[in-house]
Amino acid sequence: MEELNNDIMQLLEWLGYFGKDPEGGVSRFLYSKEWLEAQKSIEDWMNKEGFNVHFDEVGNLFGGLQGTKYQDETVLTGSHVDTVGNGGLYDGQYGIVAGLLAVKYLKETYGKPLRNLQVVSMAEEEGSRFPYAFWGSKNIVCTAKREEVENIADFDGIAFVDAMRDCGFDFRKESTELRKDLKTFVELHIEQGSVLENEKKSVGVVHSIVGQRRFTIEVTGEANHAGTTPMNYRKDAVHAASVMISDVMNRTKKHGDPLVATVGKIEVKPNVVNVVPGYALFTMDIRHTEKEALVQVTEEITASLNTIAEEMGVGLKIDMWMDADPVPMDKRVVEVVEQQCKEKGLNYKLMHSGAGHDAQIFAPFVPSAMIFVPSREGISHNPAEFTEPHDLAEGVKALIGTLYKLAYQD
Amino acid sequence: MEELNNDIMQLLEWLGYFGKDPEGGVSRFLYSKEWLEAQKSIEDWMNKEGFNVHFDEVGNLFGGLQGTKYQDETVLTGSHVDTVGNGGLYDGQYGIVAGLLAVKYLKETYGKPLRNLQVVSMAEEEGSRFPYAFWGSKNIVCTAKREEVENIADFDGIAFVDAMRDCGFDFRKESTELRKDLKTFVELHIEQGSVLENEKKSVGVVHSIVGQRRFTIEVTGEANHAGTTPMNYRKDAVHAASVMISDVMNRTKKHGDPLVATVGKIEVKPNVVNVVPGYALFTMDIRHTEKEALVQVTEEITASLNTIAEEMGVGLKIDMWMDADPVPMDKRVVEVVEQQCKEKGLNYKLMHSGAGHDAQIFAPFVPSAMIFVPSREGISHNPAEFTEPHDLAEGVKALIGTLYKLAYQD
């Protein structure tokens, strides 16, 4: 496996060429010219390697080896081929490249597997071109609905449906059912956080994907003249919001990992230097691996913010507009991954994922697991995305071991 | 003086007709058609009343009575004729209307004054059309500079100079010196705050105008993924800013009146729900009647914010871009106003002004004072601006007494 480092970087550079931005970075949106070129090129690569290859109706690309013993059982690996605007060289495509190299290596080393072994280059995950995410995986598990995308368009006004058909794809047939042969899904992905880097680990074995709740919180006070309104006459929405944000952060830190809370967005009205602000809006994103914890923290924060609003004499409206449950990975598959890390002497860590991934779409239907490799400085969705070649190789080794165990052993 | 209530309302409505917005409110910008019509109409009114009338070079309108004994001494009253966009019926024009009625009443009751008694309808104070404020008063005291406005234009690209010349006015001659006859300036104005209303007073006798300092404060943290970055790895600019804003507010309240601090504007980057914000900017406006207090509070807040930044591991940049000293009113003139309020049995209060006014431009050169009347709910710069007719009349009574004392007595 010595030349793995080189092979991985070569394939990443090759795939990153499709949608390469002149200023660096990769922009490869669903059903774009660059996207179609990437899928067709991966198809060619698979064909050259003697894989059995096919596209599904919407443009997910599958390729791999037929099993010799259990042809009604398929072990699937892979990730998404689309990127965010001006994204990096690793998010998504590393999982595809790793799958290709792992299956190629297994074939060359051990020949045909007992179970079918496939790599998937999924059509879409990021939701970057159209306001819809996980189009690829949701079509594989047959939860994507035609009516959800029939009336959406990209920023240039191009309809989802037109873009899809221009690439030669179309909706999944209504009658299509979830493939019964899908027995396992393993996704290799960059961490998009800095836990592995900070703890100096090369591989993360993911046991669960966090649930998340998102809120819009509106604070209504009274706009007043900044000079003529004494402090005790004020109903200052920004002052109240600042007390609330500090409170959310203090409570979150007190709870400790894996709880995280983020106030990412603030809007103030009238947002003028010399007017006491009468209105402040802020968003809150909270995540945890346990649903009960999410519910409990939501209740605690809601009660506390209401108390602050009452004490400060401002109005408060809390709107929860996203509520996604945590998704545990499959215990048995996670154990296989961890066992392989141990056997191969990899420097690994059991951890959760704080970001959403295709594996969470698979997990309710197909026993799934994820493997992470470090993201330098936690950076993703950015041309500066980077993972050490050594760590990229360690991730592929974990994947190879896992796929061998799942597809080649009885 | 029984019909004062009616006369004031009539004159306010009449003057408010020039620039009346179809949806209510008044928009009367410097050197606009409506502005010129207003000044010409006030000129007509003054002429009909037998006032001596003249415009200065830039369009400030003066009119009044010549003194019989001290013709080299002038007592001046008035305010600005311009408004903000969609302003109210009182800000500025109440001081003009009150001056007209006061001088008319004094003339009809007592005949000619010992000293010259003039009303001024000043060209501009708000800075609403062009990025320049106090153009009227600054020309009277000869501090406005030609080069400050030579290259400025309004939002439609119309040059200040062209607008001025189209109205028949021009720059003050370089050789013009401050009028030696100006011995006192008294400005009657709405409070633009809610102190008088809350304390149920009809008249405010202003002893000083606050100084103000304005700051832009930039907090630099690190943008990170909202899901994958544990709390203790974060450098969250919004969290730090919220602690800082709470701190500023707590310190300001602890100091107590007349200190006020306002964080009116916030800008967050990238300002996205699911990204730990790496950058937050907020403005701070602090005001006090004493310069030493402003300096001391600035030092205290600066030190405290730096401590917070250090503790929270974020960068901090504090830029003070406005530093206007407090302006005390003239003790003797303030005493005259207060004495008149007492003698006339007016329900008054000694207070400071938290907003800027033409009187602060006069004060360093001409002994000045201000009289306030209440603003309902503190509202100004808005069609909802309102002062009870009774209070409007009380203000005029205070002005009449003051002008009588200053211009009719030895």
Tab-separated table of C-alpha atoms in Angstrom, chain A residues 191-195 198-199 214 224-231 233-234 236 238-239 242-243 245-246 249-250 252-253 257 259-266 268 271-277 283 285 287 321 354-355 377 380, chain B residues 191-195 198-199 214 224-234 236 238-239 242-243 245-246 249-250 252-253 257 259-266 268 271-277 283 285 287 321 354-355 377:
chain	number	residue	atom	x	y	z
A	191	GLU	CA	-14.163	15.791	9.578
A	192	GLN	CA	-14.858	19.468	8.796
A	193	GLY	CA	-13.907	20.195	12.389
A	194	SER	CA	-10.670	20.331	14.340
A	195	VAL	CA	-11.165	17.586	16.924
A	198	ASN	CA	-6.300	18.908	18.043
A	199	GLU	CA	-6.138	15.397	19.478
A	214	ARG	CA	-32.429	25.882	14.510
A	224	ASN	CA	-35.498	55.804	20.711
A	225	HIS	CA	-33.170	58.760	20.300
A	226	ALA	CA	-29.683	57.789	21.478
A	227	GLY	CA	-29.077	61.173	23.098
A	228	THR	CA	-32.362	62.163	24.638
A	229	THR	CA	-33.483	58.865	26.173
A	230	PRO	CA	-32.057	58.260	29.665
A	231	MET	CA	-30.934	54.681	30.277
A	233	TYR	CA	-36.436	54.819	29.984
A	234	ARG	CA	-35.002	52.475	27.349
A	236	ASP	CA	-33.057	48.400	24.084
A	238	VAL	CA	-29.652	44.973	21.346
A	239	HIS	CA	-28.895	45.176	25.048
A	242	SER	CA	-26.628	40.622	24.130
A	243	VAL	CA	-27.680	39.398	27.575
A	245	ILE	CA	-26.681	35.487	23.706
A	246	SER	CA	-24.266	35.503	26.661
A	249	MET	CA	-23.303	30.546	25.558
A	250	ASN	CA	-22.789	30.203	29.300
A	252	THR	CA	-24.054	25.611	26.630
A	253	LYS	CA	-20.520	25.650	28.024
A	257	ASP	CA	-19.584	18.388	25.052
A	259	LEU	CA	-23.594	20.166	23.117
A	260	VAL	CA	-22.790	23.128	20.859
A	261	ALA	CA	-24.754	26.338	20.335
A	262	THR	CA	-24.104	28.970	17.713
A	263	VAL	CA	-25.545	32.439	17.238
A	264	GLY	CA	-24.400	32.944	13.669
A	265	LYS	CA	-26.648	35.711	12.435
A	266	ILE	CA	-27.823	39.017	13.886
A	268	VAL	CA	-30.768	44.934	14.066
A	271	ASN	CA	-29.204	49.557	12.708
A	272	VAL	CA	-28.090	53.164	12.976
A	273	VAL	CA	-25.359	54.444	15.282
A	274	ASN	CA	-27.491	57.065	17.032
A	275	VAL	CA	-30.803	55.247	17.528
A	276	VAL	CA	-31.529	52.974	20.495
A	277	PRO	CA	-32.427	49.799	18.587
A	283	THR	CA	-30.461	32.815	15.045
A	285	ASP	CA	-28.256	26.529	16.088
A	287	ARG	CA	-26.659	20.331	18.284
A	321	TRP	CA	-37.808	26.115	12.161
A	354	GLY	CA	-21.316	17.556	14.257
A	355	ALA	CA	-22.160	18.032	10.594
A	377	GLU	CA	-7.699	23.957	11.248
A	380	SER	CA	-14.051	23.048	4.970
B	191	GLU	CA	-37.126	67.977	23.422
B	192	GLN	CA	-36.922	64.910	21.106
B	193	GLY	CA	-36.852	62.812	24.254
B	194	SER	CA	-39.372	61.767	26.866
B	195	VAL	CA	-37.986	63.316	30.031
B	198	ASN	CA	-42.403	61.415	31.924
B	199	GLU	CA	-41.899	64.057	34.579
B	214	ARG	CA	-18.849	57.700	18.650
B	224	ASN	CA	-15.834	27.853	12.186
B	225	HIS	CA	-18.348	25.135	11.414
B	226	ALA	CA	-21.292	25.399	13.836
B	227	GLY	CA	-21.579	21.643	14.182
B	228	THR	CA	-18.046	20.337	14.217
B	229	THR	CA	-16.340	22.880	16.462
B	230	PRO	CA	-16.642	22.052	20.172
B	231	MET	CA	-17.343	25.089	22.378
B	232	ASN	CA	-13.875	25.217	23.903
B	233	TYR	CA	-12.192	25.391	20.464
B	234	ARG	CA	-14.185	28.454	19.423
B	236	ASP	CA	-16.758	33.323	18.604
B	238	VAL	CA	-20.617	37.313	18.440
B	239	HIS	CA	-20.269	35.721	21.856
B	242	SER	CA	-22.455	40.150	23.379
B	243	VAL	CA	-20.369	40.070	26.567
B	245	ILE	CA	-22.215	45.072	24.895
B	246	SER	CA	-23.679	43.816	28.187
B	249	MET	CA	-24.623	48.767	29.332
B	250	ASN	CA	-24.005	47.672	32.912
B	252	THR	CA	-23.310	52.995	31.892
B	253	LYS	CA	-26.290	52.241	34.123
B	257	ASP	CA	-27.628	60.013	34.446
B	259	LEU	CA	-24.451	59.312	30.935
B	260	VAL	CA	-26.055	57.356	28.080
B	261	ALA	CA	-24.518	54.688	25.857
B	262	THR	CA	-26.056	53.187	22.752
B	263	VAL	CA	-25.014	50.229	20.635
B	264	GLY	CA	-27.189	51.017	17.639
B	265	LYS	CA	-25.549	49.034	14.873
B	266	ILE	CA	-24.194	45.497	14.587
B	268	VAL	CA	-21.670	40.116	11.707
B	271	ASN	CA	-23.820	36.254	9.260
B	272	VAL	CA	-25.010	32.748	8.491
B	273	VAL	CA	-27.028	30.548	10.844
B	274	ASN	CA	-24.618	27.596	10.795
B	275	VAL	CA	-21.217	29.269	10.952
B	276	VAL	CA	-19.531	30.324	14.200
B	277	PRO	CA	-19.048	34.031	13.420
B	283	THR	CA	-20.984	50.966	17.130
B	285	ASP	CA	-22.412	56.278	21.020
B	287	ARG	CA	-22.927	61.120	25.720
B	321	TRP	CA	-14.409	58.661	14.942
B	354	GLY	CA	-29.059	64.905	24.738
B	355	ALA	CA	-29.339	65.925	21.084
B	377	GLU	CA	-43.363	59.462	23.612
